[in-house]
C-alpha atoms as a printed R data frame, in Angstrom:
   type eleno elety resid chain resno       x      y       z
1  ATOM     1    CA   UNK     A     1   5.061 -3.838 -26.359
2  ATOM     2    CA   UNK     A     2   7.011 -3.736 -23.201
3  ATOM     3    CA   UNK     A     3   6.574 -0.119 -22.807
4  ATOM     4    CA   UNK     A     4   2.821 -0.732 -22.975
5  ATOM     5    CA   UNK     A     5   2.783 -3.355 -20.209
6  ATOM     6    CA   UNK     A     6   4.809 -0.798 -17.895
7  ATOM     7    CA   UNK     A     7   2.581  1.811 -18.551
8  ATOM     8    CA   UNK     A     8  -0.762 -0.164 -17.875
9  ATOM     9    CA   UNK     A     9   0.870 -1.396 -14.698
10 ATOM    10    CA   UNK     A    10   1.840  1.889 -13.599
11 ATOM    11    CA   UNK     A    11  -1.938  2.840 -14.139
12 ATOM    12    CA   UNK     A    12  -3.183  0.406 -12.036
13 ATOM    13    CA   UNK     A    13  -0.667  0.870  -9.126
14 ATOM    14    CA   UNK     A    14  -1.562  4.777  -9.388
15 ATOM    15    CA   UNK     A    15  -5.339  3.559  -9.097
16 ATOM    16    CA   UNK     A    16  -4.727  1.043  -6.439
17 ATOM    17    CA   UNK     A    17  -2.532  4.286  -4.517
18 ATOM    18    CA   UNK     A    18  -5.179  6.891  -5.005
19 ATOM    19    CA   UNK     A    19  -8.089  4.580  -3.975
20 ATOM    20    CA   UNK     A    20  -5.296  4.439  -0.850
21 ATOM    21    CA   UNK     A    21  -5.294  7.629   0.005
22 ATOM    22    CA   UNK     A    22  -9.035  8.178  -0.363
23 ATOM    23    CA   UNK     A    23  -9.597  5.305   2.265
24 ATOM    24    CA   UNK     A    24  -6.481  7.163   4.259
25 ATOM    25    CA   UNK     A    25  -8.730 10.577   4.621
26 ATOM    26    CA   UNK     A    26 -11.896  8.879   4.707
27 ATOM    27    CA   UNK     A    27 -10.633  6.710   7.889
28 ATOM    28    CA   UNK     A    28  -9.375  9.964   9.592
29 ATOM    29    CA   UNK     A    29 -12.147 11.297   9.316
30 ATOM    30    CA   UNK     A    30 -13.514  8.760  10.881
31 ATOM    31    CA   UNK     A    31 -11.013  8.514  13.560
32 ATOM    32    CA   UNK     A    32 -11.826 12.222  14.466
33 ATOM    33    CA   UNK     A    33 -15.568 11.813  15.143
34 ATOM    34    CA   UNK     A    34 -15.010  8.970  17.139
35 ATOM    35    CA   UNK     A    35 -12.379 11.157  19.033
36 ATOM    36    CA   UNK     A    36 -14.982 13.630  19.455
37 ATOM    37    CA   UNK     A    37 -17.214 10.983  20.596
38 ATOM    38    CA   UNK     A    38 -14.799  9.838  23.404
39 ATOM    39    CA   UNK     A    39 -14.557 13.246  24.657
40 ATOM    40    CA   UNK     A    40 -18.280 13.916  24.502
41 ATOM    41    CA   UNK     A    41 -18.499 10.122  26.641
42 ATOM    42    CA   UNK     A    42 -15.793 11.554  29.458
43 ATOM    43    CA   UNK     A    43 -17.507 14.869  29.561
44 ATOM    44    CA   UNK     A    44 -20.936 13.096  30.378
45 ATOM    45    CA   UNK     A    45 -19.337 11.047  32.599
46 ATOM    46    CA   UNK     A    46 -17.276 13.790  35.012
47 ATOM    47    CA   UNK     A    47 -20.548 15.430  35.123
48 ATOM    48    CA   UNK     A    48 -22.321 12.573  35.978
49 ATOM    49    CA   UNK     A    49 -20.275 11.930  38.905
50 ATOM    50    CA   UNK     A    50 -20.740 15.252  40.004
C-alpha cells in the first residue's frame, strides 16, 4: 500500500514538473518576441530621430 502512495505521488510531481517546463518554453518564447519587439521599438526610434 505504501508503495502505491509513492508511486501516485511521484506521478503527480512528474505532472506538476512537466506542466513546469511547458510553461518554462512557452514563457521564453514569449520573452523572445517581446525582445524582438524592443529592438523593433529602438530601431523606429533612432530612425525617427534622424
Amino acid at each position: 500500500m505504501e508503495l502505491e502512495k509513492i508511486k501516485k505521488k511521484r506521478e503527480e510531481l512528474m505532472t506538476n514538473y512537466n506542466s513546469l517546463v511547458d510553461k518554462k518554453i512557452e514563457l521564453e518564447k514569449q520573452l523572445e518576441l517581446t525582445s524582438n519587439d524592443i529592438l523593433t521599438m529602438r530601431g523606429a526610434i533612432l530612425l525617427s530621430n534622424e
